[in-house]
PDB file of C-alpha atoms in Angstrom:
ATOM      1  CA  UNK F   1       0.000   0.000   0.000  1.00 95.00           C
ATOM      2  CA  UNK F   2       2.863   2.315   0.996  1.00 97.00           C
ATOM      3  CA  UNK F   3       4.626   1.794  -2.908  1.00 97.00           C
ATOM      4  CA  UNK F   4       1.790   1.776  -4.198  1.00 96.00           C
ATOM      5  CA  UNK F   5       0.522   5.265  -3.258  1.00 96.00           C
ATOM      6  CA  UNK F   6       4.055   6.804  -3.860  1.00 96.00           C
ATOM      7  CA  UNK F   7       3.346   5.729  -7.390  1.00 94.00           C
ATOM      8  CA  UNK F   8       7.146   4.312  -8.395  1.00 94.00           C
ATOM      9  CA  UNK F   9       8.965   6.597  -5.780  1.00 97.00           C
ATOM     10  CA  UNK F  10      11.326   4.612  -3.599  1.00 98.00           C
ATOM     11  CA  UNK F  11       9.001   5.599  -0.325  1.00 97.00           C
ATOM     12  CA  UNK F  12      12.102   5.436   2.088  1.00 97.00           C
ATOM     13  CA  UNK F  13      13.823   8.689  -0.086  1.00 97.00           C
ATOM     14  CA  UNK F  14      10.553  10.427  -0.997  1.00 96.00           C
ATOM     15  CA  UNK F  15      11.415  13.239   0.802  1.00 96.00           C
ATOM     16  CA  UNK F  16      14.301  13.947  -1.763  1.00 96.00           C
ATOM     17  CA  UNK F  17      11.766  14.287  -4.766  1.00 96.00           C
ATOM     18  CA  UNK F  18       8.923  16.277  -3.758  1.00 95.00           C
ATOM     19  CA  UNK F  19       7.614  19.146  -1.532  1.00 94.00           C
ATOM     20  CA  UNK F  20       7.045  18.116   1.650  1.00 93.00           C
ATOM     21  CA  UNK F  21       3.047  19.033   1.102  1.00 93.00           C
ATOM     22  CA  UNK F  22       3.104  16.971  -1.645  1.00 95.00           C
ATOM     23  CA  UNK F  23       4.268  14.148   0.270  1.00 94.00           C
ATOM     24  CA  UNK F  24       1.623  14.978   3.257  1.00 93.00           C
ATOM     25  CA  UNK F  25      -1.057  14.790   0.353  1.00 94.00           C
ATOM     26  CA  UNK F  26       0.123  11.628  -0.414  1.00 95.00           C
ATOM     27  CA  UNK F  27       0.493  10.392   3.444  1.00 93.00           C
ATOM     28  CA  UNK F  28      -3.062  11.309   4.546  1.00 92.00           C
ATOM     29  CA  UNK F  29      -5.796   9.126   2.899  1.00 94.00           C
ATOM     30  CA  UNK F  30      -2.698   6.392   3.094  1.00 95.00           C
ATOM     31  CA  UNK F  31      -3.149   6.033   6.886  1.00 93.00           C
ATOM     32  CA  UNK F  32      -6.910   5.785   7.569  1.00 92.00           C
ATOM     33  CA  UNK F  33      -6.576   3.535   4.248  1.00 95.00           C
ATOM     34  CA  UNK F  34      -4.682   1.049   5.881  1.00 94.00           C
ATOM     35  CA  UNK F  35      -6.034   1.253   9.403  1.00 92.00           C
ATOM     36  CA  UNK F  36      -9.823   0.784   7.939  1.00 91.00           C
ATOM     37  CA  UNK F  37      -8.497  -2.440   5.452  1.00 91.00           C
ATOM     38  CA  UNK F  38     -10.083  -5.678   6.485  1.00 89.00           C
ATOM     39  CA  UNK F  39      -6.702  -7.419   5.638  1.00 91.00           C
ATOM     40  CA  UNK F  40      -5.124  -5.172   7.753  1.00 91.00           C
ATOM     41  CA  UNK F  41      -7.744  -6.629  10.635  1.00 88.00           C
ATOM     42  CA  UNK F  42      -7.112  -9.918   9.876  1.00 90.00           C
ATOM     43  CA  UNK F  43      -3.248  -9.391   9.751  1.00 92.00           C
ATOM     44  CA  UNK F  44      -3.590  -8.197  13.015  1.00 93.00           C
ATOM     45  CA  UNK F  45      -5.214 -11.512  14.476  1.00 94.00           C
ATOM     46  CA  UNK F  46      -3.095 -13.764  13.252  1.00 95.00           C
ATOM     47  CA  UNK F  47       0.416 -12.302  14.660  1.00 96.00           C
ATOM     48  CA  UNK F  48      -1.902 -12.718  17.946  1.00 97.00           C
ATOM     49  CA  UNK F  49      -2.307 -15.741  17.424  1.00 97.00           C
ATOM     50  CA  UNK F  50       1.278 -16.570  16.285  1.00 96.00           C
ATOM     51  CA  UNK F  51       1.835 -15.106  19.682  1.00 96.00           C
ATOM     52  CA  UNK F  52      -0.008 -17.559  21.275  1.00 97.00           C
ATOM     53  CA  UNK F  53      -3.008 -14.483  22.860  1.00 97.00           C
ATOM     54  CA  UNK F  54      -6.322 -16.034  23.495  1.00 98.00           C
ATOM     55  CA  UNK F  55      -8.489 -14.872  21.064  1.00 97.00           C
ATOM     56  CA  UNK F  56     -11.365 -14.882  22.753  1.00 98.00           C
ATOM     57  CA  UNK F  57     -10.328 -12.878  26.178  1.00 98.00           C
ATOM     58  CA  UNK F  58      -7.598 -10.401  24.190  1.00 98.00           C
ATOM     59  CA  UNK F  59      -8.862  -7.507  22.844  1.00 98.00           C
ATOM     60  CA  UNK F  60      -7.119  -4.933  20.044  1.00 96.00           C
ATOM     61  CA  UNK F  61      -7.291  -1.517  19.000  1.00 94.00           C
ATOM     62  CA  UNK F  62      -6.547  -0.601  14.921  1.00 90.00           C
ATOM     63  CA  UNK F  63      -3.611  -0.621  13.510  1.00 92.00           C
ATOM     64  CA  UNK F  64      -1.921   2.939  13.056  1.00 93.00           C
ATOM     65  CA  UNK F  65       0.701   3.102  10.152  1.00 94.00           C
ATOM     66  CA  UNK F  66       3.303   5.756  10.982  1.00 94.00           C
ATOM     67  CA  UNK F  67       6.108   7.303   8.902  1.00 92.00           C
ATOM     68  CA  UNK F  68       9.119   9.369  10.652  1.00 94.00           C
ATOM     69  CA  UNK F  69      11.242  11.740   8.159  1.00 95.00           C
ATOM     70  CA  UNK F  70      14.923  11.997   8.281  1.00 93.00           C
ATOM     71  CA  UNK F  71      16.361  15.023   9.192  1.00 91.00           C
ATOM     72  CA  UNK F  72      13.526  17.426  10.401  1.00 88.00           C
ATOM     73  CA  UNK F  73      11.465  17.177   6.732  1.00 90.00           C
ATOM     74  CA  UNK F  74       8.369  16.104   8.886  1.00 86.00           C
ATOM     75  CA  UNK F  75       8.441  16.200  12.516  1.00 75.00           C
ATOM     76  CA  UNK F  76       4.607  17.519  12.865  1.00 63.00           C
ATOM     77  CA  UNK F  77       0.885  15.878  12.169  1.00 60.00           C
ATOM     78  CA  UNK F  78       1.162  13.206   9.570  1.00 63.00           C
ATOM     79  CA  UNK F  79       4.682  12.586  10.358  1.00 58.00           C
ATOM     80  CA  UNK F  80       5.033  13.744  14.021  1.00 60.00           C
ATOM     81  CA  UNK F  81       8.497  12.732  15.930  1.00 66.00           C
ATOM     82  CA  UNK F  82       6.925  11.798  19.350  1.00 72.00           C
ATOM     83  CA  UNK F  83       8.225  13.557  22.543  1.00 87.00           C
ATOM     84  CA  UNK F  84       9.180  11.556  25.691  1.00 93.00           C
ATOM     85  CA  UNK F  85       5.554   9.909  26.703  1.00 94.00           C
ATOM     86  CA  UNK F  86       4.006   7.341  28.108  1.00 96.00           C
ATOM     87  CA  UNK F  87       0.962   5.931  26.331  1.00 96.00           C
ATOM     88  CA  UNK F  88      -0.987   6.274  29.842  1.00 97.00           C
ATOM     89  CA  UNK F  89      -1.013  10.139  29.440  1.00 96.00           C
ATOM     90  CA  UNK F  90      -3.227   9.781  26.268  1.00 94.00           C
ATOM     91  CA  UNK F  91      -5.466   7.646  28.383  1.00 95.00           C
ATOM     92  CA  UNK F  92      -4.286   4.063  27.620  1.00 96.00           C
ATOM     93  CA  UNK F  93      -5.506   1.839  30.200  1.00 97.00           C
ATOM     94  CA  UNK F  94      -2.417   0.234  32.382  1.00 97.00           C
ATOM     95  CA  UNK F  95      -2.924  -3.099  31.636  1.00 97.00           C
ATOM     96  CA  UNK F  96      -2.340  -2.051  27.720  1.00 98.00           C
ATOM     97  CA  UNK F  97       0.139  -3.241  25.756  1.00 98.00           C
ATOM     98  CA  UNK F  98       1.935  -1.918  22.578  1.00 98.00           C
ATOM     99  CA  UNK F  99       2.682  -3.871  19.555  1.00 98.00           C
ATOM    100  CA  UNK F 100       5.403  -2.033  17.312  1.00 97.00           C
ATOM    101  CA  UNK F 101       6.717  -3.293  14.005  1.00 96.00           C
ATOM    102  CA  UNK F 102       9.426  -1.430  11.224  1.00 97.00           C
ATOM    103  CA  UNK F 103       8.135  -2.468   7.964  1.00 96.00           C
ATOM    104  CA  UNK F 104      11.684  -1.946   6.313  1.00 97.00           C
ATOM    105  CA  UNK F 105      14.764  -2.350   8.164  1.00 97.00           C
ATOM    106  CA  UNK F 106      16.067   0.231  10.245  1.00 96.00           C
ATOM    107  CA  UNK F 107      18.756   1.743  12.131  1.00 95.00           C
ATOM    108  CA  UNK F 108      18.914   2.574  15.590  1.00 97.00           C
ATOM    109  CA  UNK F 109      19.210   6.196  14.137  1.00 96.00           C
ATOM    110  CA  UNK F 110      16.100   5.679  13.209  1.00 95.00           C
ATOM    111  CA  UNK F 111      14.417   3.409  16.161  1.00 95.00           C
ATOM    112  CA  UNK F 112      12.448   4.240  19.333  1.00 94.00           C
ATOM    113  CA  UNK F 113      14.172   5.100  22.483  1.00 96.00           C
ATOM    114  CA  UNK F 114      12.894   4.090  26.052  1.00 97.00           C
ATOM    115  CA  UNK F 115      13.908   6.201  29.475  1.00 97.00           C
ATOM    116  CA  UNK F 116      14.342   3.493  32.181  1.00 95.00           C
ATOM    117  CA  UNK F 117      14.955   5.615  34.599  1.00 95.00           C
ATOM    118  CA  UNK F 118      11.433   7.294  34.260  1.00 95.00           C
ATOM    119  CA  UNK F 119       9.609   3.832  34.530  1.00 90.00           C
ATOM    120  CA  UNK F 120       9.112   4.127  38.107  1.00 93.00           C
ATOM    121  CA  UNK F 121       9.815   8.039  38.478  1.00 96.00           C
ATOM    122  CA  UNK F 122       7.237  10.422  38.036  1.00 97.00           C
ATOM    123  CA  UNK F 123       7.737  13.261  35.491  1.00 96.00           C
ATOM    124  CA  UNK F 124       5.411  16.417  35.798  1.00 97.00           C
ATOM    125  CA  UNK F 125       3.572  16.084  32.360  1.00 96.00           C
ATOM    126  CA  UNK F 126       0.170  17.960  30.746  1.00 95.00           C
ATOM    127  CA  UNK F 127      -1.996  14.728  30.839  1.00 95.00           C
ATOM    128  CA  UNK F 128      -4.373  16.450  33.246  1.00 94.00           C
ATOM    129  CA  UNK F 129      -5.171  18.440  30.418  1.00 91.00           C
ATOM    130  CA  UNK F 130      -5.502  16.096  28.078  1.00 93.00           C
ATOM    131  CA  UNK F 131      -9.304  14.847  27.364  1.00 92.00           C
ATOM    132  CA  UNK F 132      -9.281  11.485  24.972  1.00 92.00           C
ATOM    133  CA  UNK F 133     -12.567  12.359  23.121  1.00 90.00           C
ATOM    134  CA  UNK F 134     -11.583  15.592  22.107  1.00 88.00           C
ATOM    135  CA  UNK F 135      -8.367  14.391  20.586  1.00 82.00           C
ATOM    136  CA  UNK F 136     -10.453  12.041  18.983  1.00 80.00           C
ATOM    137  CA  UNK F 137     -12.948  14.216  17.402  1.00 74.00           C
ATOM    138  CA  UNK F 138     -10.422  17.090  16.474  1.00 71.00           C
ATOM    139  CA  UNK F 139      -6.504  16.261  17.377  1.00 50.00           C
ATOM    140  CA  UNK F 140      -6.471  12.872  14.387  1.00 49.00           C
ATOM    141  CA  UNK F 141      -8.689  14.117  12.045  1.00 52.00           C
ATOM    142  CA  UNK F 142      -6.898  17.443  12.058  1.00 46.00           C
ATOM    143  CA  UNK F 143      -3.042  16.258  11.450  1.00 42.00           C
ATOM    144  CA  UNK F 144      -2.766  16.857   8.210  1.00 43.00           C
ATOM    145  CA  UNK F 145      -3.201  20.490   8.800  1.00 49.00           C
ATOM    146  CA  UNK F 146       0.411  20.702  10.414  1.00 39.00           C
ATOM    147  CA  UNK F 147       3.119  20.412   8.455  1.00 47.00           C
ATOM    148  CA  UNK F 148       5.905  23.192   9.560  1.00 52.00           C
ATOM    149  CA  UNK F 149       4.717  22.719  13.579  1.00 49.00           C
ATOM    150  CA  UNK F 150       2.215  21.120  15.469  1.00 46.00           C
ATOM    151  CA  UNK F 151       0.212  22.946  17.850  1.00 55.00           C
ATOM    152  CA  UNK F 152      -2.836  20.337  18.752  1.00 57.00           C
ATOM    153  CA  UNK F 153      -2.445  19.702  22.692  1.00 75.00           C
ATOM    154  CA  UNK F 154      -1.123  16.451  23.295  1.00 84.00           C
ATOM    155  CA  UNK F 155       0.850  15.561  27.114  1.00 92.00           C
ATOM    156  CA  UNK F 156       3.918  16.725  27.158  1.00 93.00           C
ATOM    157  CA  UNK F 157       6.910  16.275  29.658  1.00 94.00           C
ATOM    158  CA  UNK F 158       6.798  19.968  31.908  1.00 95.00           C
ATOM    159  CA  UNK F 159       9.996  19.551  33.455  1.00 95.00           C
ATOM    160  CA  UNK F 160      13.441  19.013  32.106  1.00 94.00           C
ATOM    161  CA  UNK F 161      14.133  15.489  31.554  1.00 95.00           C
ATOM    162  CA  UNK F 162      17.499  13.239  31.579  1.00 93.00           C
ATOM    163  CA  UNK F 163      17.203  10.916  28.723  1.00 91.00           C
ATOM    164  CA  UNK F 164      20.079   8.744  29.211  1.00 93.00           C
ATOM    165  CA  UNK F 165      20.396   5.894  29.475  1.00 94.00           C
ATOM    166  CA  UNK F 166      18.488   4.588  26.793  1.00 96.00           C
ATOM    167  CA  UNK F 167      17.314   1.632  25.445  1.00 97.00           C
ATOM    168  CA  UNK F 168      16.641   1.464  21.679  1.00 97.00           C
ATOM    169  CA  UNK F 169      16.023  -1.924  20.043  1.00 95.00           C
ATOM    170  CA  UNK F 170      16.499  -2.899  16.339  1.00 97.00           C
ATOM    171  CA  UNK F 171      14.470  -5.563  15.276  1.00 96.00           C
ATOM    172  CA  UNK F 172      14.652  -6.522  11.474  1.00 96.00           C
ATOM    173  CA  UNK F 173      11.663  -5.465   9.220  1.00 95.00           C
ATOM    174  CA  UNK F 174       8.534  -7.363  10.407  1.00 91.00           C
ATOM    175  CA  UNK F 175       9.900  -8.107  13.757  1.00 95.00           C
ATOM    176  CA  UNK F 176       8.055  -7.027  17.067  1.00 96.00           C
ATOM    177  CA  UNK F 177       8.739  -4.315  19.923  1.00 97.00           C
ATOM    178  CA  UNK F 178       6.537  -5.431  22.318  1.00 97.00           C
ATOM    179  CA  UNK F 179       6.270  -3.228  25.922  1.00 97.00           C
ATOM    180  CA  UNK F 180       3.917  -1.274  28.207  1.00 97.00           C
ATOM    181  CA  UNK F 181       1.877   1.445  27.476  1.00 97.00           C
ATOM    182  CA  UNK F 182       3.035   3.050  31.150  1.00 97.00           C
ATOM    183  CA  UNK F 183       6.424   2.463  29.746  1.00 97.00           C
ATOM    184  CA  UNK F 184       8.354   6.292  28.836  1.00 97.00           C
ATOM    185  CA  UNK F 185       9.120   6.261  25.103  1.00 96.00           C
ATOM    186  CA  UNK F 186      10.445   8.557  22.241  1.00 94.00           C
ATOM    187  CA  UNK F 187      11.009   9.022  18.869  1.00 92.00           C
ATOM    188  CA  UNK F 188      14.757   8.891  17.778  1.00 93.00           C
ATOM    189  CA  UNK F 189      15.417  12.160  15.567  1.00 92.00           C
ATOM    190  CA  UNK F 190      15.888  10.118  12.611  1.00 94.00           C
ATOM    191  CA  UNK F 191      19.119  10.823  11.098  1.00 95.00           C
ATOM    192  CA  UNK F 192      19.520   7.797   8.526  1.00 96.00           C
ATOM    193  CA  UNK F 193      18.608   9.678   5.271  1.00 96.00           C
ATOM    194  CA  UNK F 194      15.750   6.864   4.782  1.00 97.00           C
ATOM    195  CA  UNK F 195      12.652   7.204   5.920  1.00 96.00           C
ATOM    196  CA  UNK F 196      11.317   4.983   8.804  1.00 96.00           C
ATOM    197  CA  UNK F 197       8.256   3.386   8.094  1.00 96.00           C
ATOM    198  CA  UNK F 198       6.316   1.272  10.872  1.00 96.00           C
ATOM    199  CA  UNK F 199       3.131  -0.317  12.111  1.00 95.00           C
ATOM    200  CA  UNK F 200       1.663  -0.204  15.919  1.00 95.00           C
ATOM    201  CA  UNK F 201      -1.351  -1.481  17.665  1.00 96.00           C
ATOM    202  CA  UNK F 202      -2.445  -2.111  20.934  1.00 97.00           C
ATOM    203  CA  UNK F 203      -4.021  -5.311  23.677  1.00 98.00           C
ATOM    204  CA  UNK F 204      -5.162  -5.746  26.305  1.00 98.00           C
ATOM    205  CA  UNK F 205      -6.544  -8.768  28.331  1.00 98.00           C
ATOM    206  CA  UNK F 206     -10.562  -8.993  29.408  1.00 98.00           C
ATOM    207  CA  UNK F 207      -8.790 -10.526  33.234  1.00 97.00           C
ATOM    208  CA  UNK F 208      -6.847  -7.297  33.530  1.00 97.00           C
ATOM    209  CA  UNK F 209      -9.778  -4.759  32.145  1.00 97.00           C
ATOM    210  CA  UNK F 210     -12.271  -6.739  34.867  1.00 97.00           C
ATOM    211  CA  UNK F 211      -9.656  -6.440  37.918  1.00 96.00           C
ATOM    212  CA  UNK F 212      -8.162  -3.111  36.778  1.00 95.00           C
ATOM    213  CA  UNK F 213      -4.751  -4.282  36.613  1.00 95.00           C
ATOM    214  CA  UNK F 214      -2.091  -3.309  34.766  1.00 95.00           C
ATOM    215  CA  UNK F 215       1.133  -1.260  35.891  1.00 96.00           C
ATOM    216  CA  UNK F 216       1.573   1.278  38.407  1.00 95.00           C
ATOM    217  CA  UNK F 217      -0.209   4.535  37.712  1.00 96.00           C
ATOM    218  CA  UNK F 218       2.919   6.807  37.892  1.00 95.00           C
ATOM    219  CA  UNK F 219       2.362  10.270  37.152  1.00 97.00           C
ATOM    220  CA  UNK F 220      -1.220   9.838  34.393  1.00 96.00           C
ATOM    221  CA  UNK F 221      -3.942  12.048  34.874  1.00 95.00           C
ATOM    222  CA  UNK F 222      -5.959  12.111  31.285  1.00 95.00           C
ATOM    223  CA  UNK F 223      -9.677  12.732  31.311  1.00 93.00           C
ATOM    224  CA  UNK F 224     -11.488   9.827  29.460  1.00 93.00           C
ATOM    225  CA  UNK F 225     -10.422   6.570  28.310  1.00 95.00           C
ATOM    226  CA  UNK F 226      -9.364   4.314  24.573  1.00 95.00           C
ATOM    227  CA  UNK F 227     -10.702   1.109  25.766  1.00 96.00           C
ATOM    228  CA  UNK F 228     -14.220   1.628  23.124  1.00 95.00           C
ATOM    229  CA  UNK F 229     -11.390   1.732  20.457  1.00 94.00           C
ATOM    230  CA  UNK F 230     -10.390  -2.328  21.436  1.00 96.00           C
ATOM    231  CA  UNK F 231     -12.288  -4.936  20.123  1.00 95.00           C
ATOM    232  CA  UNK F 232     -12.469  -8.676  20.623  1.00 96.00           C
ATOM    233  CA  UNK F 233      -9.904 -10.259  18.482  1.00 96.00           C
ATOM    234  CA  UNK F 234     -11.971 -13.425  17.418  1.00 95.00           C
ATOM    235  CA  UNK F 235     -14.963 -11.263  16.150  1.00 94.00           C
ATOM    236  CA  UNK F 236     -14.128  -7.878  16.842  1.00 93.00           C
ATOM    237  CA  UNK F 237     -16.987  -7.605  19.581  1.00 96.00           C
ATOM    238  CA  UNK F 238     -16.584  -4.604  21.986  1.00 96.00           C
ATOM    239  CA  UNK F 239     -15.563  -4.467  24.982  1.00 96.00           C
ATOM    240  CA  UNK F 240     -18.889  -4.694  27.758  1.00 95.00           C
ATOM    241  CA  UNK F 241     -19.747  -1.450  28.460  1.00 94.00           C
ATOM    242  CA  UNK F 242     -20.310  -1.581  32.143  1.00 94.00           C
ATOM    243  CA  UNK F 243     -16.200  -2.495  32.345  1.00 94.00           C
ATOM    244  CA  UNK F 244     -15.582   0.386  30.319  1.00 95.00           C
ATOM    245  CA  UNK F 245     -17.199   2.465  32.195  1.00 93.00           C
ATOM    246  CA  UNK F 246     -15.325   2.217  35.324  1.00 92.00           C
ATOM    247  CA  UNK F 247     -12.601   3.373  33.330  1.00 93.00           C
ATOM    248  CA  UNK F 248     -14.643   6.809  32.365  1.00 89.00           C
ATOM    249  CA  UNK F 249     -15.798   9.957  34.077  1.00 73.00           C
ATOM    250  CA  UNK F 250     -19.161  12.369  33.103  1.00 62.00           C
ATOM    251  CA  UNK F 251     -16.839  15.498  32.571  1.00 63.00           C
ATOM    252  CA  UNK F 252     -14.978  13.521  29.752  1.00 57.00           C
ATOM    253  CA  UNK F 253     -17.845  12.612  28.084  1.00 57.00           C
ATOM    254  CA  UNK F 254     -19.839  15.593  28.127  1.00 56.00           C
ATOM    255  CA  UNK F 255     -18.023  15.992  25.348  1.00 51.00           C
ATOM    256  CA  UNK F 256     -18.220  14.969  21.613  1.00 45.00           C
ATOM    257  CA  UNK F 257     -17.596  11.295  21.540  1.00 43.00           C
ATOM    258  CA  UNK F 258     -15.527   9.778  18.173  1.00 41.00           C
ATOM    259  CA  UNK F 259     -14.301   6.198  19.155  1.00 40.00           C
ATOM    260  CA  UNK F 260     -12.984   4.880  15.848  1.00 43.00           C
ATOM    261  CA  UNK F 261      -9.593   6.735  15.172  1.00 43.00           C
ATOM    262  CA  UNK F 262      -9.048   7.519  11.529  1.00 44.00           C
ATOM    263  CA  UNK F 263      -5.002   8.385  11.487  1.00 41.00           C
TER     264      UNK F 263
END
């Protein structure tokens, strides 16, 4: 799908042959395009079930299909370079867990990078401010908008932070980063000259949702929660509503609700 929409332009040195709107044009229906494919679904079920998940008790969100620039050409909306996070701030249950795959081979230039040292500190961070159904109904739909900055309100770190040491692994195309959404994470500013191309998606287990489990809660405060997004992996039946709603509060929901993310 990715070659195929950069219509005989090597996607990994795109960036070299066209304005950078040009290739935003070409990155935006891409995304939704592959996150909406029924293949894409089913592609999805069966590396859980390589994996050895139960299908019938673990639960998963879409697929997102992300693309990270070299050298600054796109750091914002379609192509945004993600800050030091954790998942949790953007209202990720704790019991989630993150599924990330390079679809060509990369570089640790070019990787993700986790903070070990913040996995049990706290960092002061906006995810107090940070309300899941509005980003929903305006923050995804809205990133093609940005290309030369992003200015949608996402949880951001509010304090300096020390970012060594790092981790950063470098799996071969198709393999599998697999860690906790409560786990702090970045983007590598990709310096490789090749673009970095890569697929994520998200569990969690019905046992967890029902008991609330999960990791410690260090330092997450969002308002609402993604856990309408997950669906059963054997039929893709949603979650029951009355666990899902122990997970919510009214002043999040008075709100516009969008569950199905489009980018």
């Amino acid at each position: 799908m990715i070659e195929d929409a950069f219509d005989g332009v090597d996607p990994l040195v795109a960036q070299y042959h066209m304005p950078v709107e040009r290739y935003v044009e070409i990155c935006q229906p891409l995304k939704p395009a592959f996150i909406h494919n029924d293949t894409t679904k089913k592609l999805v079920r069966a590396v859980l079930e390589d994996f050895g998940c139960d299908l019938e008790r673990t639960y998963q969100d879409v697929p997102r299909l992300r693309m990270v620039t070299s050298d600054g050409y796109l750091t914002s909306g379609v192509g945004y370079a993600h800050h030091p996070h954790r998942d949790t701030w953007y209202s990720a249950p704790l019991c989630q867990l993150n599924w990330w795959l390079p679809i060509y081979d990369i570089d640790s230039e070019s990787s993700m990078a986790f903070h070990p040292a913040y996995w049990s500190k706290p960092v002061k961070n906006g995810s107090s401010e940070f309300n899941y159904y509005e980003w929903n109904s305006t923050g995804r739909k809205d990133a093609a908008k940005h290309i030369t900055s992003d200015s949608r309100k996402q949880p951001k770190p509010e304090e300096p932070m020390e970012l060594e040491p790092q981790i950063r692994f470098v799996p071969p195309a198709g393999g599998i980063v697999l860690f906790a959404a409560a786990h702090m994470h970045s983007t590598v500013p990709n310096t490789t000259g090749r673009t970095r191309y890569s697929i994520d998606f998200r569990t969690v287990h019905l046992d967890e949702v029902e008991t609330m489990g999960g990791a410690p809660n260090v330092d997450s405060e969002p308002k609402g929660t993604s856990l309408r997004d997950f669906k059963r992996a054997s039929d893709l039946a949603d979650l029951p509503e009355e666990l899902v709603a122990r997970y919510d509060d009214e002043e999040a929901r008075s709100g516009e609700l969008v569950f199905r993310p489009d980018s």
